[in-house]
Amino acid sequence: MCSQVNVKVRHLTRIEGHGDLLVRVKDGRLEEARWDVVETPRFFEVMFKGKDFRSVPLLAARICGICSISHCLTALGATENAFRLEIPKTATKVRLLAKHGETLQSHLLHLFFLAMPDFLGLPSALPLLETRPEAIKIAVRLKGLANRLCNAAAGRTTHPVSLRVGGVTVMPRSDELLNLRGELENSLDDLSATVDLVKSFELPEFARETEFVSLKGEDGYSFIGDRLVSTDGVECDAAQYIEVANEYVDANNTSKWTRLSRGSYAVGALARFNNNHEFLHPEARRVAREMNLDPVCHNPFMCNVAQLVECIHCTHEAMHLIDELTATPPDELAAPVETKAGRGIGAVEAPRGILFHDYEYNNEGRIVRANCVVPTTQNNANIHRDLSSLVTHFVKQGISDEALELKCSMLVRSYDPCLSCSVH
Amino acid sequence: MKYLGIDARRPKIAVFDFTGCQGCELQLANKEETLEAFLNCVDVTCFREISSASGEGFTIAIVDGAISREDEVRRIRRIRDQAQVLVALGSCACFGGVNRLKNSFDLDRANREVYGDQPKPTLPVRAINEVVAVDMEIPGCPVSKAEVERIVQHLVWELPYRFPAYPVCLECKQHGTVCVFEMGELCLGPITRAGCDAPCPDAGQGCWGCRGPAQDPNFEEFLAAAVGKGHREEAIAERLKLFGGFRGISCVRR
């Protein structure tokens, strides 16, 4: 057993945003283990006030540079609920296609560029350009395709331009969609190679019993929906998100913390898998079994595997959506918009977990009050609590400061945190 | 010939982030078809979002985000001291970006509304050039990676880069895009600096002016035309304000 360990990381690398790690162990006893988010707050909830419904989805997208499509879709959902709008089927499918493109690009960015270097003992993926060019080629091909899917369905990956209140502004051309379908089919080989690569990673053996919250799958693996579920047995409408998240302020964090049945809960790919695995595409389920990912999995490092499983699922789903979109002529792209005073709540599974936007509009279609509960906001307290367990677990086995720092950093990275998003 | 006073061959670049969504940084890792060539042109010594390497020394600091807290003021000053050339990347760095909307509200009240009785340190949002000297500004929300590549190419070729002086309208004409302003959408294209390749009008939405004003915009005439098409001054003002690039331009007609 080691007696004295200290880890102090200011502004952890290979994550989005600014967060600090602090661990102190004295005489073999854990004195302190902290995960503190120090990202500068932007006060989006205040900035939304008075904004016209046409500006709102644009502004919402700017909460996050990685999952801007999810923020935009959630803002649209909340606004359309407030105005009681019915969205045409074609638009719903185009939006879902954009959603899959985003999940793919975000998960692939994380797996290859943010998480993978730890498993290969590298500071970043950049040295792989020389040492393992084939791995980088796969990453670049897969991520490039995901971005092209977003471009086709949302006009742009970062800060989409063709999603608007009522529906979408553009229907992707059939030849463009069919080309993408062919590329998606071909990408399954690259995804298989990625499965082999991730299988070679040594994921730390660690588990802490956790409550996992996500949208509830009802007729599919849900990415946009209105029912919530937790592994501790909570089930309710997304409209009751406030009683699920129970946000509170921590003195050391600019991100709020959340709790439900226990001291904290987790959202994200692992939570979606744990709650909705039976709705995954059979190929994605097969890969999950092959990679020893079984529900309910309490090892946070397995979130990396769950992301890869979702990449396979989303690739198949995107192909299926393209088949549907190209089989019949498109109906209306957008419903006519009439503003109404009232409250609307949107719930979307962003890549890092369930995301809520809640707006109150006045008669003129301007926001009176806004609230956003973001995936990483919901994960931060859970990361903080995991950290104490992880440190205790590995200190018992005997570990150097350097090795513990790596384990702690990998734990945070496995949640793929998006801190500017979490503080907003 | 040196451009911006630096040796152009594979310059050492460091990327730093401040208040914002980090989407502009992410663009540097996008455009996969030319990513390898791009990375061969520059030596990335520090880029926290994708790398744990903290290689010492850099010639060019690329800065993403605005300044909104005291520790950010100290950090940007240290970066300015070390960098030969400081580049502001994206509308948050160039103008304050959407973050600047916060400045219209009482900050103490905003803080209490979000954090209750445990308010967090915050300052009114400032663009990078309001805190330290900036050598080059690349606007956009997000920046266009194609434009960033053009700038880096010019750097390597030792040629000066000139941003387009003309407005977004010209790029719509080049694409053959049907004018959304004529179709009744509010569009800031006629007064906004081009270089983005006009993705918003291409998608059927008006331009939101994220890149700030074109050279010598005919603002009075634009305002008269927009009001003439039935757009309310309130809506035009909201749009002009959204990304912070049109500060100082009043929407009230004299």
Short mmCIF file of C-alpha atoms in Angstrom, two decimals, chain A residues 72-282:
data_model
loop_
_atom_site.label_atom_id
_atom_site.label_comp_id
_atom_site.label_asym_id
_atom_site.label_seq_id
_atom_site.Cartn_x
_atom_site.Cartn_y
_atom_site.Cartn_z
CA CYS A 72 -30.30 23.41 -31.81
CA LEU A 73 -32.69 20.42 -32.00
CA THR A 74 -33.54 20.72 -28.29
CA ALA A 75 -34.25 24.44 -28.71
CA LEU A 76 -36.49 23.62 -31.68
CA GLY A 77 -38.27 20.92 -29.66
CA ALA A 78 -38.91 23.29 -26.73
CA THR A 79 -40.10 26.08 -29.03
CA GLU A 80 -42.36 23.81 -31.09
CA ASN A 81 -43.86 22.37 -27.88
CA ALA A 82 -44.54 25.89 -26.63
CA PHE A 83 -46.22 26.84 -29.95
CA ARG A 84 -47.98 23.42 -30.16
CA LEU A 85 -46.55 22.75 -33.63
CA GLU A 86 -46.76 19.44 -35.46
CA ILE A 87 -43.56 18.78 -37.48
CA PRO A 88 -43.86 17.18 -40.94
CA LYS A 89 -42.53 13.58 -41.14
CA THR A 90 -39.84 14.36 -43.72
CA ALA A 91 -38.42 17.13 -41.54
CA THR A 92 -38.41 14.80 -38.52
CA LYS A 93 -36.38 12.26 -40.50
CA VAL A 94 -33.91 14.82 -41.84
CA ARG A 95 -33.40 16.09 -38.28
CA LEU A 96 -32.79 12.56 -36.99
CA LEU A 97 -30.26 12.01 -39.79
CA ALA A 98 -28.43 15.17 -38.65
CA LYS A 99 -28.59 13.82 -35.09
CA HIS A 100 -26.93 10.52 -36.11
CA GLY A 101 -24.24 12.44 -38.03
CA GLU A 102 -23.49 14.45 -34.90
CA THR A 103 -23.39 11.40 -32.61
CA LEU A 104 -20.93 9.78 -35.01
CA GLN A 105 -18.61 12.77 -35.37
CA SER A 106 -18.63 13.49 -31.64
CA HIS A 107 -18.02 9.86 -30.55
CA LEU A 108 -15.31 9.39 -33.19
CA LEU A 109 -13.56 12.61 -32.17
CA HIS A 110 -13.55 11.35 -28.59
CA LEU A 111 -12.52 7.75 -29.29
CA PHE A 112 -9.67 8.49 -31.69
CA PHE A 113 -8.36 11.92 -30.69
CA LEU A 114 -9.21 12.38 -27.01
CA ALA A 115 -9.31 8.89 -25.42
CA MET A 116 -7.08 6.70 -27.61
CA PRO A 117 -3.72 8.42 -26.86
CA ASP A 118 -3.97 7.25 -23.18
CA PHE A 119 -4.24 3.61 -24.23
CA LEU A 120 -1.23 3.92 -26.53
CA GLY A 121 0.92 5.87 -24.06
CA LEU A 122 0.94 9.00 -26.22
CA PRO A 123 0.32 12.70 -25.45
CA SER A 124 -1.98 13.04 -28.47
CA ALA A 125 -3.05 11.33 -31.68
CA LEU A 126 -0.64 13.48 -33.71
CA PRO A 127 2.44 11.16 -33.41
CA LEU A 128 0.29 8.41 -34.96
CA LEU A 129 0.56 10.26 -38.28
CA GLU A 130 4.04 8.75 -38.44
CA THR A 131 3.88 5.62 -36.26
CA ARG A 132 0.43 4.24 -37.14
CA PRO A 133 -0.81 6.10 -40.19
CA GLU A 134 -3.45 3.42 -40.89
CA ALA A 135 -5.23 4.20 -37.59
CA ILE A 136 -5.29 7.91 -38.41
CA LYS A 137 -6.54 7.18 -41.92
CA ILE A 138 -9.47 5.19 -40.49
CA ALA A 139 -10.24 7.98 -37.99
CA VAL A 140 -10.10 10.66 -40.65
CA ARG A 141 -12.26 8.65 -43.10
CA LEU A 142 -14.93 7.89 -40.48
CA LYS A 143 -15.02 11.39 -39.02
CA GLY A 144 -15.03 12.97 -42.48
CA LEU A 145 -18.05 10.89 -43.44
CA ALA A 146 -19.86 11.83 -40.21
CA ASN A 147 -19.23 15.52 -40.95
CA ARG A 148 -20.49 15.15 -44.53
CA LEU A 149 -23.64 13.52 -43.15
CA CYS A 150 -24.14 16.57 -40.90
CA ASN A 151 -23.46 18.92 -43.83
CA ALA A 152 -26.10 17.17 -45.92
CA ALA A 153 -28.77 17.04 -43.21
CA ALA A 154 -28.07 20.24 -41.22
CA GLY A 155 -26.06 22.38 -43.66
CA ARG A 156 -23.02 22.37 -41.35
CA THR A 157 -21.61 20.24 -38.47
CA THR A 158 -20.76 23.10 -36.15
CA HIS A 159 -23.66 25.55 -35.75
CA PRO A 160 -26.17 24.08 -38.23
CA VAL A 161 -27.86 26.36 -40.78
CA SER A 162 -30.80 24.40 -42.21
CA LEU A 163 -32.76 23.57 -39.03
CA ARG A 164 -35.54 26.03 -38.21
CA VAL A 165 -38.66 26.28 -36.06
CA GLY A 166 -41.38 24.20 -37.76
CA GLY A 167 -39.06 21.85 -39.65
CA VAL A 168 -36.04 22.17 -41.93
CA THR A 169 -35.20 24.62 -44.74
CA VAL A 170 -33.62 22.19 -47.19
CA MET A 171 -34.21 18.60 -48.26
CA PRO A 172 -30.87 16.94 -49.07
CA ARG A 173 -30.68 15.90 -52.73
CA SER A 174 -31.41 12.20 -53.45
CA ASP A 175 -28.10 11.59 -55.27
CA GLU A 176 -26.23 13.13 -52.33
CA LEU A 177 -28.14 10.91 -49.87
CA LEU A 178 -27.56 7.77 -51.95
CA ASN A 179 -23.83 8.52 -52.20
CA LEU A 180 -23.72 8.91 -48.42
CA ARG A 181 -25.58 5.62 -48.01
CA GLY A 182 -22.91 3.85 -50.06
CA GLU A 183 -20.19 5.50 -48.02
CA LEU A 184 -21.92 4.49 -44.76
CA GLU A 185 -22.12 0.89 -45.93
CA ASN A 186 -18.41 0.92 -46.80
CA SER A 187 -17.55 2.52 -43.45
CA LEU A 188 -18.68 -0.64 -41.62
CA ASP A 189 -15.26 -2.15 -42.46
CA ASP A 190 -13.51 0.82 -40.86
CA LEU A 191 -15.79 0.45 -37.82
CA SER A 192 -14.84 -3.26 -37.57
CA ALA A 193 -11.17 -2.26 -37.64
CA THR A 194 -11.97 0.28 -34.88
CA VAL A 195 -13.58 -2.51 -32.82
CA ASP A 196 -10.33 -4.50 -33.10
CA LEU A 197 -8.35 -1.44 -32.09
CA VAL A 198 -10.51 -0.67 -29.05
CA LYS A 199 -10.38 -4.38 -28.04
CA SER A 200 -6.61 -3.99 -27.73
CA PHE A 201 -7.04 -1.17 -25.17
CA GLU A 202 -6.53 -2.08 -21.54
CA LEU A 203 -9.57 -0.59 -19.83
CA PRO A 204 -9.05 -0.17 -16.06
CA GLU A 205 -11.00 -2.65 -13.97
CA PHE A 206 -13.10 -0.49 -11.74
CA ALA A 207 -16.78 -0.20 -10.99
CA ARG A 208 -18.92 1.95 -8.73
CA GLU A 209 -22.64 1.37 -8.46
CA THR A 210 -24.30 4.25 -10.28
CA GLU A 211 -27.78 5.37 -11.31
CA PHE A 212 -28.00 5.88 -15.09
CA VAL A 213 -30.56 8.27 -16.61
CA SER A 214 -31.60 8.52 -20.26
CA LEU A 215 -34.57 8.85 -22.57
CA LYS A 216 -36.70 5.72 -22.41
CA GLY A 217 -36.63 3.58 -25.54
CA GLU A 218 -40.20 2.70 -26.49
CA ASP A 219 -40.19 1.77 -30.15
CA GLY A 220 -36.48 2.23 -30.72
CA TYR A 221 -33.16 3.37 -29.26
CA SER A 222 -34.37 6.86 -28.45
CA PHE A 223 -32.45 10.05 -29.36
CA ILE A 224 -35.34 12.53 -29.40
CA GLY A 225 -38.26 11.77 -27.08
CA ASP A 226 -40.45 12.61 -24.13
CA ARG A 227 -40.11 9.84 -21.50
CA LEU A 228 -37.25 9.47 -19.02
CA VAL A 229 -35.99 6.35 -17.28
CA SER A 230 -33.33 5.50 -14.71
CA THR A 231 -31.66 2.22 -13.75
CA ASP A 232 -32.92 2.82 -10.19
CA GLY A 233 -36.52 2.55 -11.41
CA VAL A 234 -37.50 6.20 -11.91
CA GLU A 235 -39.80 6.72 -14.89
CA CYS A 236 -41.50 9.97 -15.84
CA ASP A 237 -42.25 12.50 -18.57
CA ALA A 238 -39.37 14.62 -19.82
CA ALA A 239 -41.51 17.60 -18.77
CA GLN A 240 -40.67 16.61 -15.17
CA TYR A 241 -36.93 16.98 -15.80
CA ILE A 242 -36.55 19.48 -12.94
CA GLU A 243 -37.47 16.79 -10.39
CA VAL A 244 -35.03 14.41 -12.08
CA ALA A 245 -32.03 16.73 -12.23
CA ASN A 246 -32.45 18.53 -8.89
CA GLU A 247 -29.69 20.97 -9.85
CA TYR A 248 -27.72 22.63 -7.05
CA VAL A 249 -24.69 24.89 -6.80
CA ASP A 250 -21.33 23.64 -5.49
CA ALA A 251 -18.90 26.16 -4.01
CA ASN A 252 -15.89 24.94 -6.05
CA ASN A 253 -17.61 24.50 -9.41
CA THR A 254 -19.00 26.83 -12.06
CA SER A 255 -20.96 23.81 -13.35
CA LYS A 256 -23.98 22.96 -11.24
CA TRP A 257 -24.33 19.45 -9.83
CA THR A 258 -27.34 17.12 -10.00
CA ARG A 259 -28.72 14.15 -8.03
CA LEU A 260 -31.71 11.82 -8.27
CA SER A 261 -32.12 8.62 -6.22
CA ARG A 262 -28.51 8.66 -4.97
CA GLY A 263 -25.84 11.32 -4.39
CA SER A 264 -25.30 11.68 -8.13
CA TYR A 265 -26.22 10.05 -11.46
CA ALA A 266 -24.69 9.51 -14.89
CA VAL A 267 -25.91 10.20 -18.44
CA GLY A 268 -24.39 9.45 -21.85
CA ALA A 269 -23.65 6.50 -24.12
CA LEU A 270 -23.27 4.06 -21.20
CA ALA A 271 -26.55 5.25 -19.63
CA ARG A 272 -28.39 4.87 -22.96
CA PHE A 273 -26.90 1.41 -23.42
CA ASN A 274 -27.79 0.36 -19.86
CA ASN A 275 -31.40 1.50 -20.26
CA ASN A 276 -32.15 0.78 -23.91
CA HIS A 277 -29.76 -1.96 -25.10
CA GLU A 278 -32.60 -4.16 -26.38
CA PHE A 279 -33.45 -1.51 -29.00
CA LEU A 280 -29.94 -1.42 -30.51
CA HIS A 281 -29.38 -2.64 -34.05
CA PRO A 282 -28.55 -6.41 -33.86
#
